[in-house]
Tab-separated table of C-alpha atoms in Angstrom:
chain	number	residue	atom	x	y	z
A	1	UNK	CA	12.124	-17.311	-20.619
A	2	UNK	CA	10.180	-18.271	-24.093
A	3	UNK	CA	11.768	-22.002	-23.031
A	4	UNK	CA	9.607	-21.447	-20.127
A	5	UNK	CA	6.306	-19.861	-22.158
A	6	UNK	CA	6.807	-22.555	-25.086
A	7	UNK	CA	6.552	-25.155	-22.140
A	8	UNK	CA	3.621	-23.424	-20.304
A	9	UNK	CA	1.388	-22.867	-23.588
A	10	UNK	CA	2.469	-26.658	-24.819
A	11	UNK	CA	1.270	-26.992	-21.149
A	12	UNK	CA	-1.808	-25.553	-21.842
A	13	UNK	CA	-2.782	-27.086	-25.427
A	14	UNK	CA	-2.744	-30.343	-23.531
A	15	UNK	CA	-4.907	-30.225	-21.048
A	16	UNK	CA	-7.996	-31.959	-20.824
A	17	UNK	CA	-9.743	-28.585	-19.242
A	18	UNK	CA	-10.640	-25.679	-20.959
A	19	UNK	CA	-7.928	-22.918	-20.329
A	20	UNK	CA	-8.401	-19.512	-21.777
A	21	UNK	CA	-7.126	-15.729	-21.915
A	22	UNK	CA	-9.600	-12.783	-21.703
A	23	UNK	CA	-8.768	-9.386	-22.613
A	24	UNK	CA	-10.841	-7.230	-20.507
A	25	UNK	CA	-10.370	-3.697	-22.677
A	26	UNK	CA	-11.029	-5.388	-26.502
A	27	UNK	CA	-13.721	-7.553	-24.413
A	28	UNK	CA	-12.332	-10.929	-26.543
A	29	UNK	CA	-10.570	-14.228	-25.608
A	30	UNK	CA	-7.222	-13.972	-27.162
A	31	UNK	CA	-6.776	-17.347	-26.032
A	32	UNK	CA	-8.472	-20.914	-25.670
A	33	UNK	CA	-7.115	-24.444	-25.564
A	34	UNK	CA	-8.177	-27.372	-27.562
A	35	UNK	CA	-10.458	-29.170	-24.932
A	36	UNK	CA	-12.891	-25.723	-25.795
A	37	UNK	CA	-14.092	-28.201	-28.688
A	38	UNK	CA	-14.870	-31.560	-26.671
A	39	UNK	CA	-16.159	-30.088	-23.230
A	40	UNK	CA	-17.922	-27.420	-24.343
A	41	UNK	CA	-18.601	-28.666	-28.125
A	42	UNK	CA	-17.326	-25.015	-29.685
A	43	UNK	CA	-15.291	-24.079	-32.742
A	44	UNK	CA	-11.648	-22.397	-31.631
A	45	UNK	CA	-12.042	-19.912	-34.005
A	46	UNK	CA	-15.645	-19.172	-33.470
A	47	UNK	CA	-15.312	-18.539	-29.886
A	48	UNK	CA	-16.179	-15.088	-29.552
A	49	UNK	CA	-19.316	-14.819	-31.254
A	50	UNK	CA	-20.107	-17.888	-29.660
A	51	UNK	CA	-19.884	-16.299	-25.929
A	52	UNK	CA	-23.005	-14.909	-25.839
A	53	UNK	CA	-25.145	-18.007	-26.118
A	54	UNK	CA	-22.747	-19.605	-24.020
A	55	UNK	CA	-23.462	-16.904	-21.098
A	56	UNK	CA	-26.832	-17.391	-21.657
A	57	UNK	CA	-26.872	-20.516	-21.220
A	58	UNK	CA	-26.112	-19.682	-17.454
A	59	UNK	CA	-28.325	-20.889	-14.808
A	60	UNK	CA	-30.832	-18.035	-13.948
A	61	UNK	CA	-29.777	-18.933	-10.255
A	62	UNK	CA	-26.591	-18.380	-10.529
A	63	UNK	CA	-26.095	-15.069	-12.529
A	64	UNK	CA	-26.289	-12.989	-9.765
A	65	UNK	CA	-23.451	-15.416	-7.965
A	66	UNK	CA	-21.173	-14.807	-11.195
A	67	UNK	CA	-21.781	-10.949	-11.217
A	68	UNK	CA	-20.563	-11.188	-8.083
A	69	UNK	CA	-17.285	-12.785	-8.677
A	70	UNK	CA	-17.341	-10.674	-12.199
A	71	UNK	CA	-16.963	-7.558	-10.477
A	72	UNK	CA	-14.170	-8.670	-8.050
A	73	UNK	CA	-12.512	-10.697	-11.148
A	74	UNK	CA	-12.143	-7.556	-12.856
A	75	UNK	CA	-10.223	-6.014	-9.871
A	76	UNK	CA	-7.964	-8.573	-8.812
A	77	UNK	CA	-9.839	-9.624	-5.628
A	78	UNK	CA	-10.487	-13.468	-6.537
A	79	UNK	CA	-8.554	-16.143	-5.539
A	80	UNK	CA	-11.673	-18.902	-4.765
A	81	UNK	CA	-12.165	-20.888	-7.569
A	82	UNK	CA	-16.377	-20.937	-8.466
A	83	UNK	CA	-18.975	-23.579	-9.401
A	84	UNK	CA	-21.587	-22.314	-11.900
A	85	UNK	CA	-24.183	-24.137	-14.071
A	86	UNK	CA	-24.742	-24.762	-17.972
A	87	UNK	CA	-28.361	-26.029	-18.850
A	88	UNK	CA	-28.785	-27.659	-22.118
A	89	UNK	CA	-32.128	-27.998	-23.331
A	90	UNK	CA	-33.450	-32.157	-22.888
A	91	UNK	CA	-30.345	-32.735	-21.020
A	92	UNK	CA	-29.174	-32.395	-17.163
A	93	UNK	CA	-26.842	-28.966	-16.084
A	94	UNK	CA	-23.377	-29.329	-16.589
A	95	UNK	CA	-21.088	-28.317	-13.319
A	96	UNK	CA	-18.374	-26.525	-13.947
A	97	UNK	CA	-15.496	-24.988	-11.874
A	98	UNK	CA	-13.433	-22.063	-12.288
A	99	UNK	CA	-9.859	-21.313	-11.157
A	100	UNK	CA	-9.826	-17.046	-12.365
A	101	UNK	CA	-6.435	-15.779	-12.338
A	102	UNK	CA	-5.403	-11.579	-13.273
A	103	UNK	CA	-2.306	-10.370	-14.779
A	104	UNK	CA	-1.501	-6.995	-16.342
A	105	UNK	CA	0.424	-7.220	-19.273
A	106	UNK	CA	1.718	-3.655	-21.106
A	107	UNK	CA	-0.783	-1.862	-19.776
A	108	UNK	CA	-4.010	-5.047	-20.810
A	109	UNK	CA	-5.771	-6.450	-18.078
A	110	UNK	CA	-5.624	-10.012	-18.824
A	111	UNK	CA	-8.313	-12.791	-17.270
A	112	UNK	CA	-7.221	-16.035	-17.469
A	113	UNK	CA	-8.598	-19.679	-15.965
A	114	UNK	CA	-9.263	-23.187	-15.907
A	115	UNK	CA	-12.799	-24.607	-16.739
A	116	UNK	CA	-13.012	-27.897	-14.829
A	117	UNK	CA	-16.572	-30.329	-15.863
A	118	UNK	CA	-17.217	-31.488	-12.379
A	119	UNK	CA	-20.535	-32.668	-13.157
A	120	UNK	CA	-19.711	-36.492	-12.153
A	121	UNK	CA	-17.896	-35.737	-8.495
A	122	UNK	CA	-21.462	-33.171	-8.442
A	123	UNK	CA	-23.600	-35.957	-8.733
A	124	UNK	CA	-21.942	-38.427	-6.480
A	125	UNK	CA	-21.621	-36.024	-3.607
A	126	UNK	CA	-25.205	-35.192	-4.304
A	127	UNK	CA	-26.037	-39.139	-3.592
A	128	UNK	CA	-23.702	-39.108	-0.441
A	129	UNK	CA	-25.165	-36.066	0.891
A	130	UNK	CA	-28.442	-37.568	0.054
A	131	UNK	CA	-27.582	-40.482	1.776
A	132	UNK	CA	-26.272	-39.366	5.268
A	133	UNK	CA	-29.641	-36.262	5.310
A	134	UNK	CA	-31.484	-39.759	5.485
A	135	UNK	CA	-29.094	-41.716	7.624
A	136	UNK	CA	-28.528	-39.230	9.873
A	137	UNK	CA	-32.432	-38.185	10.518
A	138	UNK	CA	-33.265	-42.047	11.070
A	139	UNK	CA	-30.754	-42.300	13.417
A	140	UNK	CA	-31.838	-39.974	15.722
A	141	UNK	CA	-35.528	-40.805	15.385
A	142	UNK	CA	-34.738	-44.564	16.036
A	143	UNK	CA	-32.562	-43.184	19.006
A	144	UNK	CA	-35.742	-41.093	20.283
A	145	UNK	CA	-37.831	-43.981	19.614
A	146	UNK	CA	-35.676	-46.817	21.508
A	147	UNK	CA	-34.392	-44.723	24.026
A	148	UNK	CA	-38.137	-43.892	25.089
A	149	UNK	CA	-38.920	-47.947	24.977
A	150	UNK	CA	-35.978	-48.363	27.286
A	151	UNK	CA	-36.191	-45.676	29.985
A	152	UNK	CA	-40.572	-47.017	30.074
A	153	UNK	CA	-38.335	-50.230	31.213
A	154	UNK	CA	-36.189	-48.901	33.571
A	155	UNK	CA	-39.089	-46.784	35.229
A	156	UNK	CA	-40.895	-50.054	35.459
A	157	UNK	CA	-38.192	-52.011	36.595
A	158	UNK	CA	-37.538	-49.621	39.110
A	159	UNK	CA	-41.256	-49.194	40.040
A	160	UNK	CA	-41.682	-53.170	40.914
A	161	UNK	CA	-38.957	-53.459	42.659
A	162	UNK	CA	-40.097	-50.914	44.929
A	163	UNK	CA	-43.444	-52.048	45.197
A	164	UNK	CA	-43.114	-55.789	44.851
A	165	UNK	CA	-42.517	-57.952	48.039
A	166	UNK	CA	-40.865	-61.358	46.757
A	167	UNK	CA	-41.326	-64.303	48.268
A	168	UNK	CA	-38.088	-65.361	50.827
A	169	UNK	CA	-34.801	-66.881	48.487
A	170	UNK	CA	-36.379	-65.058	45.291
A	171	UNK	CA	-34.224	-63.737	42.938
A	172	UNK	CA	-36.838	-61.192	41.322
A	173	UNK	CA	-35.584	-58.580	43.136
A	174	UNK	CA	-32.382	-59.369	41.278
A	175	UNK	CA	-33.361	-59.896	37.935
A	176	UNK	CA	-35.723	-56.055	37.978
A	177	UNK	CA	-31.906	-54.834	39.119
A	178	UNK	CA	-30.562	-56.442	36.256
A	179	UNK	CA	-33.527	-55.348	34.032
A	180	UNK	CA	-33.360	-51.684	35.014
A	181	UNK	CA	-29.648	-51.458	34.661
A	182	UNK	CA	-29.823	-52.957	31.070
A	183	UNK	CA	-32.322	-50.638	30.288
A	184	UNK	CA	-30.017	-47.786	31.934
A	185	UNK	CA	-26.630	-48.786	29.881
A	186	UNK	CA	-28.944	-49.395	26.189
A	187	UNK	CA	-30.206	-45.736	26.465
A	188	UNK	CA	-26.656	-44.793	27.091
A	189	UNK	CA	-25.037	-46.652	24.575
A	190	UNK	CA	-28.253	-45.135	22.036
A	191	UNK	CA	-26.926	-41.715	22.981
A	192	UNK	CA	-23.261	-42.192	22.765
A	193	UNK	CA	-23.671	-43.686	19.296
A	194	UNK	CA	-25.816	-40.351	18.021
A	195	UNK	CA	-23.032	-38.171	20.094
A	196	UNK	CA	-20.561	-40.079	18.398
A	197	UNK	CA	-21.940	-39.397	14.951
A	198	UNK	CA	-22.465	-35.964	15.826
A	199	UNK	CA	-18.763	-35.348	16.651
A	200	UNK	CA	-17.407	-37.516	13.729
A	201	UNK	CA	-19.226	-34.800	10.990
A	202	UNK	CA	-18.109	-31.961	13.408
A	203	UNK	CA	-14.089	-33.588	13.322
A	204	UNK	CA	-13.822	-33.709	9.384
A	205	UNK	CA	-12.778	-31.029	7.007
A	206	UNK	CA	-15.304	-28.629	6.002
A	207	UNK	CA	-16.368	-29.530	2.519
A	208	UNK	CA	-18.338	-26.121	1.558
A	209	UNK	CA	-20.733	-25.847	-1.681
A	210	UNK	CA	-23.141	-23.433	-2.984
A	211	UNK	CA	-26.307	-24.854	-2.524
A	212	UNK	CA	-30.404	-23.819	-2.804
A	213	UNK	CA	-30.804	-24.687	1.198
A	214	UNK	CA	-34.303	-25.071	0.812
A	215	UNK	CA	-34.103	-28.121	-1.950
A	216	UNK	CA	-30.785	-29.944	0.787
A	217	UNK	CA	-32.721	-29.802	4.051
A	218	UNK	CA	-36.193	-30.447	2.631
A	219	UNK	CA	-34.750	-34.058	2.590
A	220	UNK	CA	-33.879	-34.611	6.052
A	221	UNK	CA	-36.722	-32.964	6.872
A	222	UNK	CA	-39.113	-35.247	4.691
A	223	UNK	CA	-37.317	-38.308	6.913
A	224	UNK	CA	-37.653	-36.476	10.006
A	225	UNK	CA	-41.182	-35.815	9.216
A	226	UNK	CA	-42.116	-39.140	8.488
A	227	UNK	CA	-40.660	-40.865	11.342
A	228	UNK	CA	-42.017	-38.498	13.991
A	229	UNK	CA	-45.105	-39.136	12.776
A	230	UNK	CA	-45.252	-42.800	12.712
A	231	UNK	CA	-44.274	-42.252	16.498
A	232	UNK	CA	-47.003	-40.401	16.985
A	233	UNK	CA	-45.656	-36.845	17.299
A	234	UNK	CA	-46.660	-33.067	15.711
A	235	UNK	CA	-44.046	-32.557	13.462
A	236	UNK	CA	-43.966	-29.680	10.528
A	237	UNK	CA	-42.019	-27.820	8.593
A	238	UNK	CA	-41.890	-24.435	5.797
A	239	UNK	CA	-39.467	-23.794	3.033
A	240	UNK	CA	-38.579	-20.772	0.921
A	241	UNK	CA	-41.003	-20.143	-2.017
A	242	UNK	CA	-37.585	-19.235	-4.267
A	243	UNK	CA	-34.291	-20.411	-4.216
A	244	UNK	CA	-31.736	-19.402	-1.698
A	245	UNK	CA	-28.181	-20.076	-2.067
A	246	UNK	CA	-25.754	-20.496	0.426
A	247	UNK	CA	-22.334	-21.915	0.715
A	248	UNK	CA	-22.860	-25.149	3.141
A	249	UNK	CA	-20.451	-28.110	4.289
A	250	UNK	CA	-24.240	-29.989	3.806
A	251	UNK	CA	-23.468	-33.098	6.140
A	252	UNK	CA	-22.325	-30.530	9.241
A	253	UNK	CA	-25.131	-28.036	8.383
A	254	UNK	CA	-27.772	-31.098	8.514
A	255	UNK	CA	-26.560	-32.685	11.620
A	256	UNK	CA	-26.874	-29.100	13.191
A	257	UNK	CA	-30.504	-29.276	11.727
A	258	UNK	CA	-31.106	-32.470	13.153
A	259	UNK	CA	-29.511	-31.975	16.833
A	260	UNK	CA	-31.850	-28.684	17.345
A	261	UNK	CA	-34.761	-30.942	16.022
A	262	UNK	CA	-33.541	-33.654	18.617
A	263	UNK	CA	-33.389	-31.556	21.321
A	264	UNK	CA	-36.564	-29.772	21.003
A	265	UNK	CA	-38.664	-33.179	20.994
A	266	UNK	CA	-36.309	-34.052	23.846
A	267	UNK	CA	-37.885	-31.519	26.011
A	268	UNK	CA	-41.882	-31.224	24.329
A	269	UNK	CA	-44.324	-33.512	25.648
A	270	UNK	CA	-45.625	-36.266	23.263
A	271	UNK	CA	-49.101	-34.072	22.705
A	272	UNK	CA	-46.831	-31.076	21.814
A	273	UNK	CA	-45.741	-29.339	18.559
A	274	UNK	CA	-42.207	-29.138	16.911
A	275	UNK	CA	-41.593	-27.118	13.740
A	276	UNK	CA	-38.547	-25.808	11.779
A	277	UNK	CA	-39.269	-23.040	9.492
A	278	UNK	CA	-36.695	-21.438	6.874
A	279	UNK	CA	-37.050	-18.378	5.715
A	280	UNK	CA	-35.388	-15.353	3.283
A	281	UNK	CA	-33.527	-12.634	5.672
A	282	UNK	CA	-31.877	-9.191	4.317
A	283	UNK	CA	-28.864	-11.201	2.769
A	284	UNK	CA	-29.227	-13.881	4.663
A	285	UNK	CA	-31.632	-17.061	5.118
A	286	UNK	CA	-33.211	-17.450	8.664
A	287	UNK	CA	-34.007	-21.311	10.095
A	288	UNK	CA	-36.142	-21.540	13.593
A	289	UNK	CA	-37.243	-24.219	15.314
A	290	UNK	CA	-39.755	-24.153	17.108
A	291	UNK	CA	-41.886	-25.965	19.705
A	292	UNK	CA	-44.066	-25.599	22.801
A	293	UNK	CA	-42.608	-27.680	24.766
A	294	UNK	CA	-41.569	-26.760	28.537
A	295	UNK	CA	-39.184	-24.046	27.551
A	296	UNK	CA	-35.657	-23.459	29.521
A	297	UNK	CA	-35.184	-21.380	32.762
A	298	UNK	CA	-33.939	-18.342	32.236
A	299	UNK	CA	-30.807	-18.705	34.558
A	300	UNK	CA	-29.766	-21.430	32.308
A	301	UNK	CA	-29.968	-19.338	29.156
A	302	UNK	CA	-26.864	-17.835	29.092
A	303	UNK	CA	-24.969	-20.840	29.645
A	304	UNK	CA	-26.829	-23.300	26.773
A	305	UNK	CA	-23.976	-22.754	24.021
A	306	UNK	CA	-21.231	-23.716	26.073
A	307	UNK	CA	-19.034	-26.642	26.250
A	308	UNK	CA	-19.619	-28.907	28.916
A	309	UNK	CA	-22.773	-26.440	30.131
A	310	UNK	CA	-23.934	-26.744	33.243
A	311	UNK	CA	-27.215	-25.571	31.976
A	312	UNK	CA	-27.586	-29.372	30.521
A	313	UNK	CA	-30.043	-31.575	31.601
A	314	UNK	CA	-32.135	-34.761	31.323
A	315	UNK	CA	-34.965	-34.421	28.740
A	316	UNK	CA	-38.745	-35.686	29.757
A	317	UNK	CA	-38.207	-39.249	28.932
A	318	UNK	CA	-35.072	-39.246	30.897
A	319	UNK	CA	-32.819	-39.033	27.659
A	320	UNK	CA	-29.023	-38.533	28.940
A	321	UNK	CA	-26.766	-35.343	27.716
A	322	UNK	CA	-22.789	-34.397	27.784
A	323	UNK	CA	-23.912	-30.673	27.280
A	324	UNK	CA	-21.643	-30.730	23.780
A	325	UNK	CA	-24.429	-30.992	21.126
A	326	UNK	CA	-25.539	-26.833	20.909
A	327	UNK	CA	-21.967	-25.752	21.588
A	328	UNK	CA	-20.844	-27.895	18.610
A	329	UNK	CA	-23.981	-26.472	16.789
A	330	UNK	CA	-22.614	-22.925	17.101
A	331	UNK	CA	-18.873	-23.955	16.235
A	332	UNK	CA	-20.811	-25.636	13.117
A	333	UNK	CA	-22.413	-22.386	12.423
A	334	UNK	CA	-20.135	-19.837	13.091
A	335	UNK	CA	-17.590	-21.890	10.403
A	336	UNK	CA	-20.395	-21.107	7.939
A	337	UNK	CA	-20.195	-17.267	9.312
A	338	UNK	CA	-23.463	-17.495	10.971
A	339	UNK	CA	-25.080	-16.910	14.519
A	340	UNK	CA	-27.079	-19.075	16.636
A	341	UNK	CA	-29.732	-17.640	19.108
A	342	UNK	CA	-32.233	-19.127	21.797
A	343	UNK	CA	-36.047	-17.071	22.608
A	344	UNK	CA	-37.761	-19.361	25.252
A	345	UNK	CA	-40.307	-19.175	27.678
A	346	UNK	CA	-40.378	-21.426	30.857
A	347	UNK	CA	-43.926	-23.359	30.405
A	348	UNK	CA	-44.441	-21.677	26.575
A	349	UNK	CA	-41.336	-23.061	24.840
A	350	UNK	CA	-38.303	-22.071	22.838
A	351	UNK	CA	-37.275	-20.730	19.289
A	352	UNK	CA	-33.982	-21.625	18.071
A	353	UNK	CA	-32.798	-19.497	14.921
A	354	UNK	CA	-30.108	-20.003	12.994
A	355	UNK	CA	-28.709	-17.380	10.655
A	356	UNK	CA	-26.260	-17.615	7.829
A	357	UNK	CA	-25.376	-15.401	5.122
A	358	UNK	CA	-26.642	-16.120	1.265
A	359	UNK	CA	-24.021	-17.035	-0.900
A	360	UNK	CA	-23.742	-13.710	-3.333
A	361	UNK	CA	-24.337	-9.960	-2.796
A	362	UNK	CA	-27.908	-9.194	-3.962
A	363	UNK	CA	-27.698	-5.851	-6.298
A	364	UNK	CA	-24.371	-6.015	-7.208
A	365	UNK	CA	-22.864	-4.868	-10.582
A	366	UNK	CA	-23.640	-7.167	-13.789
A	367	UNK	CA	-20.854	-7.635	-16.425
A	368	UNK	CA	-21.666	-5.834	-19.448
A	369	UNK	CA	-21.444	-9.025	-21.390
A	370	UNK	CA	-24.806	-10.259	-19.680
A	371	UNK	CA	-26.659	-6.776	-19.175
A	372	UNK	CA	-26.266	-7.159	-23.278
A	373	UNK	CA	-27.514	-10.797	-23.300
A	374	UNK	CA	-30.716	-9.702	-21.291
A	375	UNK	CA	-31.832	-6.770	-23.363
């Protein structure tokens, strides 16, 4: 047995992470690695009297997410590891994640874990999650935009050939067939591509982080914003005045954003409104979006979250749908332990609100250690 405690502290020393032992009654680290001194730039054997500037050093946003975990920590109820932030005066917050563990020893409650600077994978997911917000919200404007262009074809195309008498041997009657089926199979393809998209984030693992939801989806909604109006549309949007935190998969959660956005200018004349508004709910953070567009019978309501509904149907420039995009919506949601609801009036318009919890219980206990920091 001390083979194996010799090989797990040697173990230990090693490691390029900070690993330390906390006893919870003498309120001191009895332990701490080596890496202490190069990630977090402290002295081994000045590590308890530096802990309180280091828990000050806390993100105000985050203290009551680590009171959280602090009072389940202390009772043996974690097993998630949890991402909190350092500032640093002049310089950019530090990420870091921890992997708690709990072991009584003699009658000591012991808290041990792994510090983990994941600043660098924080910053490239930021970009990547930055990048498909914008990809994503371009895509489905450009798909509004050209699918519109094409059905004005096909209606055209289908309008002349009605209308039109050719002269005998002609082959314009031909060529508008031609035309309007073109026009037919690009707005199909346009669709398929955005459905395909749609079901390609829904398909992949959920990659969950705690994030301020207002500061993720004010990008896509910046993008959605500007592209609805350069086509000449009535698009707004509200954020929180604070913070809210959440725990999001952010590429799902903005693809759900988007599709309700999608399908609300699908079915809202081009003089109409369209408007997403997020807001702070009792633990919770509500997003609706509305518009006043021609609003869905109330037969179909029931129906509108399921797979394959037969409440689908075409929207008012004749865009096409497989009746999958608001039943993956609330699969999306419901993994992120939300709800998904529809208000709508036939000729007035429809709310869609989406409802997921925040990411920490507001009010719960503080550990000692920072109720002392903050008197």
């Amino acid at each position: 047995m001390s083979d194996f405690a010799s090989f797990f502290l040697d173990q230990a020393e090693a490691s390029p992470h900070v690993q330390f032992v906390y006893d919870l009654a003498a309120r001191r680290i009895v332990f701490v690695n080596a890496a202490y001194q190069t990630v977090l730039h402290g002295s081994l054997k000045g590590v308890n009297a530096e802990l309180p500037a280091l828990l000050q050093r806390l993100h105000p946003d985050d203290l009551a997410y680590v009171a959280h975990y602090w009072a389940r920590w202390v009772q043996n109820e974690v097993t998630d590891e949890v991402e909190v932030r350092l500032q640093t005066p002049g310089k950019p917050n530090q990420w870091f994640c921890l992997t708690p563990s709990y072991q009584e020893v003699d009658g000591r409650v012991l808290l041990g874990g792994t510090l983990r600077d994941v600043s660098v994978m924080k910053h490239y997911q930021g970009n990547a999650d930055l990048f498909n917000s914008r990809k994503n919200a371009t895509l489905e404007i450009l798909s509004h935009d050209l699918s519109g262009a094409f059905i004005m074809v096909q209606q055209v195309a289908g309008f002349l050939h009605e209308e039109v008498v050719a002269p005998e041997n002609s082959r314009i009657p031909e060529m508008l067939q031609v035309l309007e089926a073109t026009s037919r199979d690009s707005v199909k393809m346009i669709r398929e591509l955005i459905n395909i998209e749609f079901l390609t984030s829904t398909n992949s693992d959920l990659k969950v982080n705690r994030v301020d939801i207002g500061a993720i989806l004010r990008v896509p909604l910046d993008q959605l914003q500007l592209g609805q109006r350069l086509l000449g549309h009535h698009f707004a949007y509200t954020l929180p005045d604070e913070p809210i935190y959440v725990n999001l998969d952010v590429n799902k959660f903005t693809q759900v954003l988007i599709n309700l956005v999608g399908n609300a200018f699908k079915f809202t004349p081009d003089a109409g409104h369209v408007a997403v508004h997020i807001a702070p709910g009792p633990g919770s953070v509500l997003i609706h979006v509305v518009d006043d567009g021609v609003g869905i019978p109330l037969a179909m309501q029931p129906y509108l979250f399921e797979r394959f509904t037969k409440a689908r149907r075409p929207g008012l420039r004749g865009e096409s749908t497989t009746g999958l995009g608001l039943a993956l919506c609330k699969t999306i949601v419901e993994w992120h332990h939300g709800t998904i609801s529809v208000d709508s009036t036939e000729g007035i318009g429809s709310t869609f609100t989406v409802e997921v919890p925040r990411s920490e219980a507001v009010g719960s206990l503080v550990p000692a250690e920072l109720v002392e920091l903050d008197a």
